[in-house]
Backbone as a printed PyTorch tensor [residue, N CA C, xyz], in Angstrom:
tensor([[[  7.8450,  -3.7700,  10.3340],
         [  8.5710,  -4.2520,   8.9260],
         [  7.9010,  -5.5620,   8.6630]],

        [[  7.6750,  -5.7210,   7.3170],
         [  7.1100,  -6.7990,   6.7380],
         [  8.2190,  -8.0150,   6.3000]],

        [[  7.6680,  -9.1490,   6.7410],
         [  8.3910, -10.2650,   6.6350],
         [  8.3000, -10.7850,   5.1060]],

        [[  9.5120, -10.8550,   4.5910],
         [  9.7770, -10.8810,   2.9760],
         [  9.2250, -12.2820,   2.6650]],

        [[  9.1820, -13.2910,   3.4890],
         [  8.9390, -14.6500,   3.0860],
         [  7.1400, -14.8670,   2.8790]],

        [[  6.5420, -14.0060,   3.5130],
         [  5.0690, -14.1070,   3.3770],
         [  4.6150, -13.4820,   2.0550]],

        [[  3.7080, -14.1500,   1.3470],
         [  3.1380, -13.6180,   0.0550],
         [  2.2170, -12.4440,   0.4250]],

        [[  2.0960, -11.3740,  -0.4470],
         [  1.2330, -10.3020,  -0.1610],
         [  0.0300, -10.5910,  -0.9790]],

        [[ -0.9680, -10.6410,   0.0590],
         [ -2.4520, -10.8740,  -0.4310],
         [ -3.0380,  -9.7620,  -0.9400]],

        [[ -3.4030,  -9.5530,  -2.1070],
         [ -3.9170,  -8.4880,  -2.8160],
         [ -5.3870,  -8.4510,  -2.5650]],

        [[ -6.1030,  -7.4070,  -2.1840],
         [ -7.5360,  -7.2710,  -2.0390],
         [ -8.1820,  -7.4700,  -3.3290]],

        [[ -9.2590,  -8.0810,  -3.4850],
         [ -9.8840,  -8.3530,  -4.6780],
         [-10.8330,  -7.0290,  -5.0040]],

        [[-10.8260,  -6.6040,  -6.1720],
         [-11.6170,  -5.6550,  -6.7920],
         [-13.0530,  -5.9590,  -6.7390]],

        [[-13.9030,  -5.1780,  -5.8190],
         [-15.1870,  -5.6210,  -5.5500],
         [-16.1520,  -5.2860,  -6.6250]],

        [[-15.7200,  -4.0650,  -7.5090],
         [-16.6250,  -3.6960,  -8.6390],
         [-16.5780,  -4.6230,  -9.8610]],

        [[-15.3000,  -4.9710, -10.0480],
         [-15.1410,  -5.9780, -11.3440],
         [-15.7240,  -7.2770, -10.9870]],

        [[-15.5540,  -7.6610,  -9.6660],
         [-16.0890,  -8.8140,  -9.2690],
         [-17.6630,  -9.1620,  -9.3630]],

        [[-18.3500,  -7.8320,  -9.1040],
         [-19.8880,  -7.7270,  -9.2430],
         [-20.3200,  -7.2340, -10.6510]],

        [[-19.4060,  -7.0710, -11.6280],
         [-19.6100,  -6.4830, -12.8130],
         [-20.1950,  -5.2050, -13.1590]],

        [[-19.7740,  -4.3130, -11.9660],
         [-20.2600,  -2.8510, -12.1870],
         [-19.3470,  -2.0710, -12.9660]],

        [[-19.8020,  -1.3730, -13.9230],
         [-19.0180,  -0.5150, -14.8390],
         [-19.0940,   0.9720, -14.3290]],

        [[-20.2230,   1.4300, -14.0300],
         [-20.5660,   2.7500, -13.5490],
         [-21.2540,   2.7700, -12.2660]],

        [[-20.6390,   3.6630, -11.2520],
         [-20.8910,   3.4980,  -9.8730],
         [-22.1450,   4.6060,  -9.7860]],

        [[-23.3180,   4.0950,  -9.2360],
         [-24.4960,   5.0060,  -9.2700],
         [-24.6980,   5.2710,  -7.5640]],

        [[-24.9390,   6.5090,  -7.4040],
         [-25.1600,   6.9980,  -5.9260],
         [-26.4180,   6.5510,  -5.4110]],

        [[-27.4280,   6.0100,  -6.3550],
         [-28.7760,   5.4020,  -5.6690],
         [-28.6200,   3.9500,  -5.1700]],

        [[-27.4610,   3.4150,  -5.6570],
         [-27.1630,   2.0500,  -5.3740],
         [-26.4230,   2.0190,  -3.8380]],

        [[-27.3910,   2.1200,  -2.9000],
         [-26.7480,   2.3310,  -1.4050],
         [-26.2950,   0.9710,  -0.8770]],

        [[-26.7080,  -0.1410,  -1.2220],
         [-26.1410,  -1.3800,  -0.8170],
         [-24.7780,  -1.7480,  -1.2000]],

        [[-24.4250,  -1.3040,  -2.4990],
         [-23.0240,  -1.2540,  -2.9430],
         [-22.1400,  -0.3760,  -2.4960]],

        [[-22.5630,   0.9150,  -2.0600],
         [-21.6930,   1.8490,  -1.5080],
         [-21.5350,   1.5950,  -0.0440]],

        [[-22.3950,   0.9620,   0.6000],
         [-22.2140,   0.7150,   2.0490],
         [-20.9840,  -0.3010,   2.3220]],

        [[-20.5730,  -1.0080,   1.2350],
         [-19.4530,  -1.9780,   1.3470],
         [-18.1840,  -1.0350,   1.3170]],

        [[-18.0630,   0.0550,   0.7850],
         [-16.9990,   0.9920,   0.7290],
         [-16.9060,   1.9580,   1.8360]],

        [[-17.7300,   1.9710,   2.8830],
         [-17.7600,   2.8830,   4.0590],
         [-17.4430,   2.0040,   5.2070]],

        [[-16.9180,   2.5480,   6.1390],
         [-16.3690,   1.8210,   7.4570],
         [-17.6010,   2.2060,   8.4520]],

        [[-17.5870,   1.2570,   9.5500],
         [-18.7240,   1.5310,  10.6300],
         [-18.8730,   2.7990,  11.2660]],

        [[-17.7800,   3.6650,  11.1480],
         [-17.9300,   5.0900,  11.4470],
         [-18.5620,   5.9780,  10.4460]],

        [[-18.5600,   5.3980,   9.1970],
         [-19.0880,   6.2270,   8.1290],
         [-18.0000,   6.9120,   7.2180]],

        [[-16.7450,   6.6400,   7.2960],
         [-15.6820,   7.2010,   6.4420],
         [-15.6200,   6.1160,   5.3250]],

        [[-15.0880,   6.9630,   4.3440],
         [-14.9810,   6.2380,   2.8860],
         [-13.5750,   5.4100,   3.1750]],

        [[-13.7140,   4.1790,   2.8160],
         [-12.3260,   3.4420,   3.0140],
         [-11.3560,   3.5290,   2.0090]],

        [[-10.1000,   3.6490,   2.0990],
         [ -9.0210,   4.1150,   1.2990],
         [ -8.9040,   2.7790,   0.0860]],

        [[ -8.2070,   3.2940,  -0.9260],
         [ -8.0800,   2.5030,  -2.1240],
         [ -7.1280,   1.3200,  -1.5060]],

        [[ -6.3020,   1.3680,  -0.8410],
         [ -5.3110,   0.2880,  -0.2370],
         [ -6.1100,  -0.6660,   0.4160]],

        [[ -7.3970,  -0.4480,   1.1210],
         [ -8.3140,  -1.3120,   1.7290],
         [ -9.2440,  -2.0700,   0.6950]],

        [[ -9.7640,  -1.1770,  -0.1440],
         [-10.7340,  -1.5750,  -1.1580],
         [-10.1530,  -2.3070,  -2.3260]],

        [[ -9.1400,  -1.9820,  -2.6620],
         [ -8.4950,  -2.5600,  -3.8020],
         [ -9.1190,  -2.1400,  -5.1880]],

        [[ -9.5040,  -0.8760,  -5.2490],
         [-10.0730,  -0.3760,  -6.4690],
         [ -9.1090,   0.3220,  -7.2000]],

        [[ -9.2080,   0.5470,  -8.6920],
         [ -8.4010,   1.3860,  -9.4210],
         [ -8.5960,   2.8960,  -8.9860]],

        [[ -7.6150,   3.6940,  -9.3550],
         [ -7.9690,   5.1600,  -8.9320],
         [ -9.1210,   5.7460,  -9.5820]],

        [[ -9.4460,   5.2810, -10.8840],
         [-10.6890,   5.9230, -11.3710],
         [-12.0410,   5.3680, -10.7690]],

        [[-12.0230,   4.0500, -10.3500],
         [-13.1650,   3.4550,  -9.5540],
         [-13.3080,   4.1130,  -8.2000]],

        [[-11.9750,   4.4940,  -7.5710],
         [-12.1270,   4.9310,  -6.2870],
         [-12.7090,   6.4140,  -6.1150]],

        [[-12.2910,   7.1790,  -7.2860],
         [-12.9430,   8.4860,  -7.5730],
         [-14.3690,   8.3630,  -7.8230]],

        [[-14.8420,   7.4600,  -8.4970],
         [-16.3250,   7.1180,  -8.8940],
         [-17.1640,   6.8000,  -7.5220]],

        [[-16.5120,   6.0040,  -6.7950],
         [-17.1550,   5.3810,  -5.5740],
         [-17.1080,   6.7340,  -4.6400]],

        [[-16.1380,   7.3460,  -4.3600],
         [-16.0290,   8.4250,  -3.5340],
         [-17.0980,   9.7110,  -3.7420]],

        [[-17.3530,  10.0040,  -5.1600],
         [-18.2530,  10.8440,  -5.4450],
         [-19.7100,  10.5080,  -5.3160]],

        [[-19.7570,   9.0310,  -5.7070],
         [-21.1400,   8.5270,  -5.4810],
         [-21.6020,   8.5230,  -3.9630]],

        [[-20.6260,   8.3070,  -3.0780],
         [-20.8300,   8.3310,  -1.6530],
         [-21.3080,   9.6750,  -1.2620]],

        [[-20.5470,  10.7310,  -1.6930],
         [-20.7970,  12.0940,  -1.2210],
         [-22.1670,  12.5030,  -1.9270]],

        [[-22.4290,  12.0690,  -3.1610],
         [-23.8760,  12.4970,  -3.5800],
         [-25.0530,  11.7450,  -2.8160]],

        [[-24.7100,  10.4600,  -2.2850],
         [-25.6120,   9.7540,  -1.6870],
         [-25.9230,  10.4010,  -0.0530]],

        [[-24.7410,  10.8530,   0.2430],
         [-24.6780,  11.4620,   1.5700],
         [-25.6610,  12.8310,   1.5630]],

        [[-25.4840,  13.5980,   0.4860],
         [-26.2320,  14.8270,   0.2050],
         [-27.8440,  14.6380,   0.1750]],

        [[-28.2630,  13.3740,  -0.4760],
         [-29.3370,  12.9800,  -0.6130],
         [-29.9220,  12.1910,   0.7040]],

        [[-29.1960,  12.2210,   1.6950],
         [-29.5330,  11.4930,   3.0980],
         [-29.6630,  10.0830,   2.9720]],

        [[-29.1100,   9.5130,   1.8360],
         [-29.2390,   7.9220,   1.9180],
         [-28.1190,   7.3490,   2.6210]],

        [[-27.0140,   7.9190,   2.8830],
         [-25.9870,   7.3400,   3.6510],
         [-25.5110,   8.3550,   4.6180]],

        [[-24.9250,   7.9220,   5.9700],
         [-24.5580,   8.8840,   6.9780],
         [-23.3330,   9.4990,   6.7460]],

        [[-23.1290,  10.6860,   7.4040],
         [-21.8100,  11.3090,   7.3940],
         [-20.9760,  10.7220,   8.2930]],

        [[-19.5670,  10.9790,   8.3790],
         [-18.8210,  10.3360,   9.4540],
         [-19.3420,  10.7960,  10.8080]],

        [[-19.2940,   9.8900,  11.7480],
         [-19.7040,  10.1390,  13.1660],
         [-18.5080,  10.7980,  13.8950]],

        [[-18.8630,  11.4450,  14.8190],
         [-17.8810,  12.0720,  15.8620],
         [-17.6140,  11.0900,  16.8070]],

        [[-16.3650,  10.6740,  16.8060],
         [-15.8170,   9.6170,  17.9760],
         [-15.5280,  10.4000,  19.3000]],

        [[-16.0260,   9.7030,  20.2990],
         [-15.8100,  10.4370,  21.5850],
         [-15.4850,   9.4650,  22.6140]]])
């Protein structure tokens, strides 16, 4: 349960901060910021993106994975 006295710290939108309007699958350095160390796409709650931006990022990451620019999620053992 959350303490009501603590202010909620919103995550800053990284795409608007860097001035990106359209996410490109070839921009691997930008897309790596939205992937966890295990290769999973980070959720909107973690990244602070809008729903439209999150969809663009997810599609771009999937395209970059198909082109072997980014890794697929690794199997945890």
